[in-house]
Amino acid sequence: MSHRIIKGVAAAAALGLGVGALAGCTADSSDDSGKPTEITMLVLGDKPTNGRLEAMLDKLNDKLVEQANAKLDLFYVEWADWQTQYNLQLLSGDDNVDLITTATDWLYAWENADKGAFLPLTEDMLKENAPKTWAQVDADGDWDLTKLDDQIMFIPEDNYTQYTNHGFFYRGDWATEAGFANGEITKFEDFTKYFEWIKANKPDAYPWDVAGAANGEAALTGYLQGNTDWGTLQGVSAGNYAPFQISASDPYTVTSWYMDSDELVEAAELAKEWNDLGVWREDALNYDGDTREEFYAGLSGTDQHHTQTFIGQIVNNMTTKQPGSDPKMFYWGQENGNVFKDIKTHGAMAVSANSKNPEKALQVYDLIRNDEEDYDLLNFGIEGTDYVLTDDGKLTYPEGYDSSTDSLGSNFWAGRMDEFEYTKLTDAPNKDEIYASLDEVAKDYPYSTLIVDKSAIDPTLAAIGGVLSEYIPQLEYGKFDDPAAAVAEMRQKLKDVGFDDARASIQSDLDTWAEDHQVD
């Protein structure tokens, strides 16, 4: 692990920390007495049932007791109806959760901070209880990304490289047979041809098997992103939807593809064409099966998620389970370069406002983020059981390992650090090429410090979310006989519940922000 130690020493030097701090304890537990404090961290995902998580936590907690007289447990918000369940849990007043995985672009961080779900963190509190984390984030100048009314509301995962832009995973071998040169599909609507070939030639497979509740709005947003220059305004959700966008050509005006774009009708008409073709199962809206496993089994021609999933899971699994399948990814916005880099608060950690032990929670977080042994256990598991290191320090897995059944599943997505990450033998062999191609076109999201005051429009946003939940799933899966009429009806209902008033309020916040900020 010499390559990681060298990187860690360099990072410590940059932060003014002694080399000894790399191996030392973050928390001073000399004043602790009695039994260890139980700290619970909320994570997203389906809780594993293979026993590996519990075995890892046993070992990790032995260390945490020595370091901070504390133990860590994980509370899972599972993927079924996760958006609703996540927000309900945060606002329930439950004092059994201490640390909360959050994000400003997909986990409603600003909304939940504004509603009082998170404990404001003072500089002194952070410096005393999470000194390594404080020093690294401060050195990178990223605390301003986490402030609401000048108070730090969460800690950013700002030292981890990833791309979480979504797109289709598909089979290059089938795409080649469908007539695409080198198996490369380069436009969203060209998937129609691919789907038609699968329908005609692979009768046991769905062209795109979909579990509706877990699929977001992929059948719409994939088209919209590639056929406009619009980007979604983060941190302003309406229920499970993000209804406000800003275009690159007019970066100071709030718009909405739900309300203003002709492309929404085009996307909905394409979705109807796919539904009529039988691209997904008839009950896709209510189906909750594991469609990724269907993809691995050759029973679905397409899956959708983000680049990290493709690099870290899809390529290896498809290459192993469907030899010769030549897995490929088409990302939303590939046609026109309309793709953004991850923001530094795509992953973040908050302390629950109801935590009984916020200082201890920060001490534990500082350890699992910055202590290499703790980090390895939480993220990778037990060496020799969950993973194996090669002689040159690369991470691989024991013989017979199957990520579908054997994964650790700790889902620590709010404190990963580049210097502690291994190169994995199971990563896509062209990982660097994929990153480089995205780096060439991906834009920085320019509105990270824009915070919208939703206090006056929360009831309106809730009403907007209600209208969208009535129409968007049906539009996405082509269930309306006349998509254009359905969109017109939806837009009238959105106007009726105050959409224009909400937009005007957000526009006012953007105007104020723009007085001191320039969009490149």
Coordinates of C-alpha atoms in Angstrom, one line a residue:
M1 CA 0.0 0.0 0.0
S2 CA 3.0 2.3 -0.4
H3 CA 1.3 4.3 -3.1
R4 CA -1.5 5.2 -0.7
I5 CA 0.8 6.0 2.2
I6 CA 2.8 8.4 0.0
K7 CA -0.3 10.2 -1.1
G8 CA -1.6 10.4 2.5
V9 CA 1.7 11.9 3.7
A10 CA 1.5 14.5 0.9
A11 CA -2.0 15.4 1.9
A12 CA -1.1 15.6 5.5
A13 CA 1.8 17.9 4.7
A14 CA -0.5 20.1 2.6
L15 CA -2.9 20.4 5.6
G16 CA -0.1 21.1 8.1
L17 CA -0.6 17.8 9.8
G18 CA 2.3 15.7 11.1
V19 CA 2.9 12.3 9.4
G20 CA 2.2 10.7 12.7
A21 CA -1.4 12.0 12.5
L22 CA -2.0 9.6 9.6
A23 CA -1.8 6.7 11.9
G24 CA -3.0 8.4 15.1
C25 CA -6.4 8.7 16.7
T26 CA -8.6 11.5 15.7
A27 CA -10.6 11.5 18.9
D28 CA -9.3 12.0 22.4
S29 CA -11.4 9.6 24.4
S30 CA -9.5 10.1 27.7
D31 CA -12.6 11.7 29.2
D32 CA -14.9 8.9 28.2
S33 CA -16.1 6.5 30.8
G34 CA -18.6 3.6 30.9
K35 CA -19.7 1.6 27.9
P36 CA -19.1 2.8 24.3
T37 CA -21.4 5.3 22.8
E38 CA -23.6 3.9 20.0
I39 CA -23.5 6.0 16.8
T40 CA -25.9 5.3 14.0
M41 CA -25.3 6.4 10.4
L42 CA -28.2 6.6 7.9
V43 CA -27.2 5.3 4.5
L44 CA -29.1 4.6 1.3
G45 CA -29.5 1.2 -0.2
D46 CA -30.9 -2.3 0.4
K47 CA -29.4 -3.8 3.6
P48 CA -27.2 -6.8 2.7
T49 CA -28.2 -10.1 4.2
N50 CA -25.1 -12.1 3.6
G51 CA -23.5 -11.5 7.0
R52 CA -20.5 -9.6 5.6
L53 CA -21.6 -6.2 6.9
E54 CA -22.0 -7.5 10.4
A55 CA -18.6 -9.2 10.4
M56 CA -17.0 -6.0 9.1
L57 CA -18.7 -3.9 11.8
D58 CA -17.5 -6.2 14.5
K59 CA -13.9 -5.5 13.5
L60 CA -14.4 -1.8 12.8
N61 CA -16.1 -1.3 16.2
D62 CA -13.2 -3.0 18.0
K63 CA -11.1 -0.2 16.6
L64 CA -13.6 2.6 17.2
V65 CA -13.9 1.5 20.9
E66 CA -10.2 1.9 21.3
Q67 CA -10.1 5.2 19.4
A68 CA -13.2 7.0 20.6
N69 CA -15.1 4.6 23.0
A70 CA -17.8 4.4 20.3
K71 CA -19.5 1.9 18.1
L72 CA -21.0 2.4 14.7
D73 CA -24.3 0.9 13.3
L74 CA -25.9 1.6 10.0
F75 CA -29.6 2.4 9.3
Y76 CA -30.7 1.7 5.8
V77 CA -33.3 3.7 3.8
E78 CA -34.0 1.0 1.1
W79 CA -34.6 1.7 -2.6
A80 CA -38.3 0.9 -2.6
D81 CA -40.0 4.4 -2.4
W82 CA -36.7 5.7 -1.1
Q83 CA -37.4 9.4 -1.8
T84 CA -40.5 9.4 0.4
Q85 CA -39.0 7.2 3.1
Y86 CA -35.8 9.2 3.3
N87 CA -37.5 12.6 3.9
L88 CA -40.0 11.0 6.3
Q89 CA -37.1 9.6 8.4
L90 CA -35.2 12.9 8.5
L91 CA -38.3 14.8 9.7
S92 CA -39.6 12.2 12.0
G93 CA -37.8 13.4 15.1
D94 CA -36.2 10.0 15.6
D95 CA -33.2 10.5 17.9
N96 CA -31.8 7.0 17.1
V97 CA -30.0 8.3 14.0
D98 CA -26.8 10.5 14.5
L99 CA -25.2 10.8 11.1
I100 CA -27.2 11.4 7.9
T101 CA -26.0 10.8 4.4
T102 CA -27.2 13.7 2.3
A103 CA -26.5 15.6 -0.9
T104 CA -27.6 18.9 -2.4
D105 CA -28.4 17.5 -5.9
W106 CA -30.3 14.3 -5.1
L107 CA -30.9 14.0 -1.4
Y108 CA -32.7 17.3 -0.6
A109 CA -29.9 18.7 1.6
W110 CA -31.0 22.3 1.5
E111 CA -34.7 21.5 1.9
N112 CA -34.0 19.3 5.0
A113 CA -31.5 21.7 6.5
D114 CA -34.1 24.5 6.1
K115 CA -36.7 22.3 7.8
G116 CA -34.4 21.7 10.8
A117 CA -33.4 18.1 10.2
F118 CA -29.6 18.9 10.5
L119 CA -27.7 20.3 13.4
P120 CA -25.7 23.4 12.5
L121 CA -22.0 22.8 13.0
T122 CA -19.8 25.4 14.5
E123 CA -16.1 25.8 13.6
D124 CA -15.1 25.1 17.1
M125 CA -17.2 21.9 17.2
L126 CA -15.7 20.7 14.0
K127 CA -12.1 21.6 14.9
E128 CA -12.4 19.9 18.2
N129 CA -14.2 16.7 17.1
A130 CA -13.3 16.3 13.5
P131 CA -10.0 18.1 13.1
K132 CA -8.7 16.2 10.1
T133 CA -11.9 16.7 8.2
W134 CA -12.0 20.4 9.2
A135 CA -8.4 20.9 8.0
Q136 CA -8.9 19.2 4.6
V137 CA -12.2 20.9 3.7
D138 CA -10.8 24.2 4.9
A139 CA -7.6 23.9 2.9
D140 CA -9.7 23.2 -0.2
G141 CA -11.9 26.2 0.5
D142 CA -15.2 24.2 0.4
W143 CA -17.0 25.1 3.7
D144 CA -18.9 27.9 1.9
L145 CA -20.6 25.2 -0.2
T146 CA -22.3 23.9 3.0
K147 CA -23.6 27.0 4.6
L148 CA -27.2 28.1 5.1
D149 CA -27.6 31.5 6.7
D150 CA -23.8 31.4 7.4
Q151 CA -24.1 28.2 9.3
I152 CA -22.3 25.0 8.3
M153 CA -25.1 22.4 7.8
F154 CA -23.1 19.4 6.6
I155 CA -19.6 18.2 5.5
P156 CA -18.9 17.8 1.8
E157 CA -17.4 14.7 0.2
D158 CA -15.1 17.0 -1.7
N159 CA -11.9 14.9 -2.0
Y160 CA -13.3 12.0 -4.1
T161 CA -13.2 11.8 -7.9
Q162 CA -16.3 10.3 -9.6
Y163 CA -18.8 10.8 -12.3
T164 CA -22.5 10.1 -11.5
N165 CA -24.0 11.3 -14.8
H166 CA -26.7 8.8 -15.9
G167 CA -27.2 6.9 -19.1
F168 CA -28.1 3.6 -20.7
F169 CA -26.0 0.5 -20.3
Y170 CA -26.5 -1.7 -23.3
R171 CA -25.0 -4.7 -25.1
G172 CA -22.5 -3.9 -27.9
D173 CA -22.8 -7.3 -29.4
W174 CA -26.5 -6.9 -29.9
A175 CA -26.1 -3.3 -31.1
T176 CA -23.6 -4.5 -33.7
E177 CA -26.1 -7.1 -34.9
A178 CA -28.8 -4.4 -34.9
G179 CA -26.7 -2.5 -37.5
F180 CA -24.7 0.0 -35.3
A181 CA -21.1 0.3 -36.4
N182 CA -18.8 -1.0 -33.6
G183 CA -21.9 -1.5 -31.5
E184 CA -21.9 2.3 -30.7
I185 CA -25.3 4.0 -30.2
T186 CA -24.8 7.8 -30.2
K187 CA -28.3 9.3 -30.0
F188 CA -31.0 8.7 -27.5
E189 CA -33.7 8.2 -30.0
D190 CA -31.6 5.6 -31.9
F191 CA -32.3 3.2 -29.1
T192 CA -35.6 2.6 -30.9
K193 CA -33.7 0.6 -33.6
Y194 CA -31.8 -1.4 -30.9
F195 CA -35.0 -2.1 -29.1
E196 CA -36.8 -3.2 -32.3
W197 CA -33.9 -5.7 -33.0
I198 CA -34.1 -7.2 -29.5
K199 CA -37.9 -7.5 -29.8
A200 CA -37.5 -9.4 -33.1
N201 CA -34.5 -11.5 -32.3
K202 CA -34.4 -12.1 -28.5
P203 CA -37.9 -13.2 -27.6
D204 CA -37.0 -14.1 -24.0
A205 CA -35.6 -10.6 -23.3
Y206 CA -37.2 -7.3 -22.7
P207 CA -35.5 -4.6 -24.7
W208 CA -35.4 -2.5 -21.5
D209 CA -36.7 -4.2 -18.4
V210 CA -37.8 -1.4 -16.0
A211 CA -38.8 -1.3 -12.4
G212 CA -40.7 2.0 -12.5
A213 CA -40.4 3.3 -9.0
A214 CA -36.6 3.0 -9.1
N215 CA -36.0 4.4 -12.5
G216 CA -36.5 8.1 -12.0
E217 CA -37.5 9.9 -15.2
A218 CA -34.9 8.3 -17.5
A219 CA -37.2 7.8 -20.4
L220 CA -37.8 11.5 -20.5
T221 CA -34.7 13.2 -19.1
G222 CA -32.4 11.2 -21.3
Y223 CA -34.1 12.7 -24.3
L224 CA -34.4 16.2 -22.8
Q225 CA -30.8 16.5 -21.8
G226 CA -29.5 15.5 -25.3
N227 CA -31.9 17.7 -27.2
T228 CA -31.6 21.0 -25.2
D229 CA -28.9 23.0 -23.6
W230 CA -30.8 23.0 -20.3
G231 CA -29.5 21.9 -16.9
T232 CA -31.5 21.2 -13.8
L233 CA -31.4 23.7 -11.0
Q234 CA -30.3 21.7 -8.0
G235 CA -31.7 22.0 -4.5
V236 CA -35.3 23.0 -5.5
S237 CA -37.3 19.8 -5.5
A238 CA -41.1 19.4 -5.7
G239 CA -41.8 16.0 -4.2
N240 CA -39.6 13.6 -6.1
Y241 CA -39.1 15.9 -9.0
A242 CA -36.7 18.7 -10.0
P243 CA -39.0 21.0 -12.0
F244 CA -36.7 24.0 -12.7
Q245 CA -34.0 24.3 -15.2
I246 CA -31.6 27.0 -16.6
S247 CA -30.3 27.0 -20.1
A248 CA -26.6 27.6 -21.1
S249 CA -27.7 30.2 -23.6
D250 CA -29.7 32.1 -20.9
P251 CA -27.9 31.3 -17.6
Y252 CA -29.8 33.8 -15.5
T253 CA -33.4 32.9 -16.3
V254 CA -35.3 30.1 -14.6
T255 CA -37.2 27.9 -16.9
S256 CA -38.7 24.4 -16.8
W257 CA -38.8 21.7 -19.4
Y258 CA -42.0 20.5 -17.7
M259 CA -43.6 23.8 -18.5
D260 CA -41.8 25.5 -21.4
S261 CA -40.1 22.9 -23.7
D262 CA -41.5 21.5 -26.9
E263 CA -39.0 18.7 -26.3
L264 CA -41.1 17.3 -23.4
V265 CA -43.8 16.4 -25.8
E266 CA -41.3 14.9 -28.2
A267 CA -39.8 12.8 -25.3
A268 CA -43.3 11.6 -24.2
E269 CA -44.2 10.7 -27.8
L270 CA -41.0 8.6 -28.0
A271 CA -41.9 6.9 -24.7
K272 CA -45.3 6.0 -26.1
E273 CA -43.7 4.6 -29.2
W274 CA -41.4 2.4 -27.0
N275 CA -44.4 1.4 -24.8
D276 CA -46.4 0.4 -27.9
L277 CA -43.4 -1.6 -29.1
G278 CA -43.2 -3.5 -25.8
V279 CA -39.8 -2.2 -24.8
W280 CA -40.7 -2.7 -21.1
R281 CA -43.2 -5.0 -19.3
E282 CA -46.8 -3.8 -19.3
D283 CA -46.8 -3.3 -15.6
A284 CA -43.5 -1.5 -15.5
L285 CA -44.9 1.3 -13.4
N286 CA -45.6 -1.1 -10.5
Y287 CA -42.9 -3.7 -11.1
D288 CA -40.3 -3.7 -8.3
G289 CA -38.1 -6.6 -9.4
D290 CA -34.3 -6.5 -9.8
T291 CA -33.9 -5.6 -13.4
R292 CA -30.1 -5.3 -13.2
E293 CA -30.0 -9.0 -12.5
E294 CA -32.2 -9.5 -15.5
F295 CA -29.6 -7.6 -17.5
Y296 CA -26.8 -9.8 -16.2
A297 CA -28.9 -12.9 -17.0
G298 CA -29.4 -11.8 -20.7
L299 CA -33.1 -11.2 -20.1
S300 CA -32.9 -7.4 -20.6
G301 CA -31.0 -5.6 -23.3
T302 CA -30.7 -2.3 -21.4
D303 CA -30.2 -0.9 -17.9
Q304 CA -29.7 2.6 -16.7
H305 CA -27.7 4.3 -14.0
H306 CA -24.5 6.4 -13.7
T307 CA -20.9 6.2 -14.9
Q308 CA -19.5 4.9 -11.6
T309 CA -21.9 2.0 -11.7
F310 CA -20.8 1.2 -15.3
I311 CA -17.1 1.4 -14.4
G312 CA -17.3 -0.5 -11.1
Q313 CA -20.1 -3.1 -11.7
I314 CA -21.6 -3.4 -15.1
V315 CA -18.5 -4.1 -17.2
N316 CA -17.1 -6.8 -14.9
N317 CA -20.4 -8.5 -14.3
M318 CA -21.5 -8.5 -18.0
T319 CA -18.1 -9.6 -19.2
T320 CA -18.2 -12.5 -16.6
K321 CA -21.9 -13.5 -16.9
Q322 CA -22.5 -12.7 -20.5
P323 CA -19.2 -13.4 -22.3
G324 CA -18.8 -11.4 -25.5
S325 CA -21.6 -9.0 -24.6
D326 CA -19.3 -6.0 -25.1
P327 CA -21.0 -3.8 -22.5
K328 CA -21.2 -0.1 -23.4
M329 CA -22.7 3.1 -22.0
F330 CA -24.5 5.9 -23.7
Y331 CA -24.8 8.9 -21.3
W332 CA -27.5 11.5 -21.3
G333 CA -26.4 14.6 -23.2
Q334 CA -23.8 12.6 -25.2
E335 CA -25.2 14.0 -28.5
N336 CA -24.6 17.6 -27.6
G337 CA -22.1 17.6 -24.7
N338 CA -24.8 18.6 -22.2
V339 CA -23.3 16.9 -19.2
F340 CA -22.0 18.3 -15.8
K341 CA -19.2 17.3 -13.5
D342 CA -20.3 16.1 -10.1
I343 CA -20.7 18.9 -7.6
K344 CA -18.7 18.6 -4.3
T345 CA -21.9 18.2 -2.3
H346 CA -23.1 15.3 -4.4
G347 CA -22.2 13.4 -1.3
A348 CA -22.3 15.0 2.2
M349 CA -22.6 14.1 5.8
A350 CA -24.9 15.8 8.3
V351 CA -25.4 15.4 12.0
S352 CA -29.0 14.9 12.9
A353 CA -30.6 17.7 14.8
N354 CA -32.0 15.0 17.1
S355 CA -28.7 13.2 17.8
K356 CA -28.1 12.6 21.5
N357 CA -24.3 12.5 20.9
P358 CA -23.4 15.0 18.1
E359 CA -19.8 15.5 19.3
K360 CA -19.2 11.7 19.4
A361 CA -20.8 11.3 16.0
L362 CA -18.3 13.8 14.5
Q363 CA -15.5 12.0 16.2
V364 CA -16.6 8.7 14.6
Y365 CA -17.0 10.4 11.2
D366 CA -13.6 11.9 11.4
L367 CA -12.2 8.4 11.9
I368 CA -14.0 6.6 9.2
R369 CA -13.1 9.3 6.8
N370 CA -9.5 9.8 7.7
D371 CA -8.1 6.7 9.5
E372 CA -6.9 4.4 6.8
E373 CA -7.6 1.1 8.6
D374 CA -11.1 2.3 9.6
Y375 CA -11.7 3.5 6.0
D376 CA -10.6 0.2 4.5
L377 CA -12.9 -1.8 6.8
L378 CA -16.0 0.4 6.1
N379 CA -15.5 0.7 2.4
F380 CA -13.9 -2.6 1.4
G381 CA -14.5 -5.0 4.2
I382 CA -12.2 -7.6 5.7
E383 CA -9.0 -8.3 3.7
G384 CA -8.9 -11.9 2.5
T385 CA -12.7 -12.3 2.9
D386 CA -14.3 -9.3 1.1
Y387 CA -11.3 -8.3 -1.0
V388 CA -7.7 -9.3 -1.8
L389 CA -4.7 -7.0 -2.6
T390 CA -2.4 -7.9 -5.4
D391 CA 1.4 -7.6 -4.9
D392 CA 1.3 -4.2 -6.6
G393 CA -1.5 -2.9 -4.3
K394 CA -4.5 -3.3 -6.6
L395 CA -7.8 -4.5 -5.1
T396 CA -9.5 -7.7 -6.4
Y397 CA -11.9 -10.2 -5.0
P398 CA -11.5 -13.8 -3.7
E399 CA -12.1 -16.7 -6.1
G400 CA -15.8 -17.3 -6.6
Y401 CA -16.8 -13.8 -5.4
D402 CA -20.1 -12.5 -7.0
S403 CA -20.9 -8.9 -6.3
S404 CA -24.6 -9.6 -6.7
T405 CA -24.6 -11.8 -3.6
D406 CA -21.3 -11.2 -1.8
S407 CA -21.0 -7.4 -1.7
L408 CA -20.3 -5.6 1.5
G409 CA -23.1 -3.0 0.9
S410 CA -21.9 -0.5 3.5
N411 CA -22.7 2.4 1.0
F412 CA -20.5 5.0 2.6
W413 CA -21.1 7.7 0.1
A414 CA -20.5 10.8 2.2
G415 CA -16.8 10.8 3.1
R416 CA -14.7 8.9 0.6
M417 CA -11.2 10.1 0.0
D418 CA -9.1 9.7 -3.2
E419 CA -5.9 8.9 -1.2
F420 CA -7.4 5.9 0.4
E421 CA -9.0 4.5 -2.8
Y422 CA -7.5 1.4 -4.5
T423 CA -7.3 0.8 -8.2
K424 CA -9.6 -2.2 -8.7
L425 CA -8.9 -5.1 -11.1
T426 CA -12.6 -5.4 -11.7
D427 CA -13.0 -1.8 -12.8
A428 CA -13.6 -1.2 -16.5
P429 CA -10.2 -1.6 -18.3
N430 CA -10.9 1.7 -20.1
K431 CA -11.8 3.6 -16.9
D432 CA -9.3 6.3 -17.6
E433 CA -10.4 6.7 -21.1
I434 CA -14.0 7.1 -20.0
Y435 CA -13.0 9.8 -17.4
A436 CA -10.9 11.6 -20.0
S437 CA -13.7 11.7 -22.6
L438 CA -16.1 13.1 -20.0
D439 CA -13.5 15.6 -18.8
E440 CA -13.3 17.0 -22.3
V441 CA -17.0 18.0 -22.4
A442 CA -18.4 18.1 -18.9
K443 CA -19.2 21.5 -17.5
D444 CA -18.8 22.8 -14.0
Y445 CA -22.2 23.3 -12.3
P446 CA -22.1 27.1 -11.7
Y447 CA -24.9 27.5 -9.1
S448 CA -23.4 25.5 -6.2
T449 CA -23.6 28.5 -3.8
L450 CA -27.2 29.5 -4.8
I451 CA -29.6 28.8 -2.0
V452 CA -33.3 29.2 -2.8
D453 CA -35.5 30.5 0.0
K454 CA -38.3 28.0 -0.1
S455 CA -40.1 29.1 3.1
A456 CA -42.8 31.0 1.3
I457 CA -43.2 28.5 -1.6
D458 CA -43.0 25.1 0.2
P459 CA -46.8 24.5 0.0
T460 CA -46.7 25.4 -3.7
L461 CA -43.7 23.1 -4.3
A462 CA -45.6 20.3 -2.6
A463 CA -48.6 21.0 -4.8
I464 CA -46.4 21.0 -7.9
G465 CA -45.0 17.6 -6.8
G466 CA -48.5 16.3 -6.5
V467 CA -49.3 17.3 -10.1
L468 CA -46.1 15.9 -11.5
S469 CA -46.5 12.6 -9.7
E470 CA -49.9 12.2 -11.4
Y471 CA -48.5 12.8 -14.9
I472 CA -44.7 12.2 -15.2
P473 CA -44.7 8.4 -14.5
Q474 CA -47.5 7.9 -17.1
L475 CA -45.7 10.1 -19.6
E476 CA -42.4 8.4 -19.0
Y477 CA -43.8 4.9 -19.7
G478 CA -46.0 6.0 -22.7
K479 CA -49.4 5.3 -21.0
F480 CA -51.2 8.3 -22.4
D481 CA -52.9 7.8 -25.8
D482 CA -52.3 11.5 -26.6
P483 CA -49.0 12.7 -24.9
A484 CA -49.4 16.2 -26.2
A485 CA -52.9 16.6 -24.7
A486 CA -51.6 15.1 -21.4
V487 CA -48.7 17.5 -21.3
A488 CA -51.1 20.5 -22.0
E489 CA -53.4 19.3 -19.2
M490 CA -50.5 18.9 -16.8
R491 CA -49.2 22.3 -17.6
Q492 CA -52.6 23.9 -16.9
K493 CA -52.8 22.1 -13.5
L494 CA -49.3 23.3 -12.7
K495 CA -50.4 26.9 -13.4
D496 CA -53.5 26.3 -11.3
V497 CA -51.4 25.3 -8.2
G498 CA -49.1 28.3 -8.5
F499 CA -46.2 27.2 -10.7
D500 CA -45.5 30.7 -12.0
D501 CA -45.5 32.2 -8.5
A502 CA -42.9 29.6 -7.4
R503 CA -40.8 30.3 -10.4
A504 CA -40.9 34.1 -9.8
S505 CA -39.7 33.5 -6.2
I506 CA -36.8 31.4 -7.4
Q507 CA -36.0 33.9 -10.1
S508 CA -35.8 36.6 -7.4
D509 CA -33.2 34.6 -5.5
L510 CA -31.2 33.9 -8.6
D511 CA -31.3 37.6 -9.5
T512 CA -29.9 38.5 -6.0
W513 CA -27.2 35.7 -6.3
A514 CA -26.2 36.9 -9.8
E515 CA -25.3 40.4 -8.5
D516 CA -22.2 38.8 -7.0
H517 CA -21.6 35.8 -9.2
Q518 CA -20.7 35.3 -12.8
V519 CA -21.7 32.2 -14.9
D520 CA -18.9 31.3 -17.3

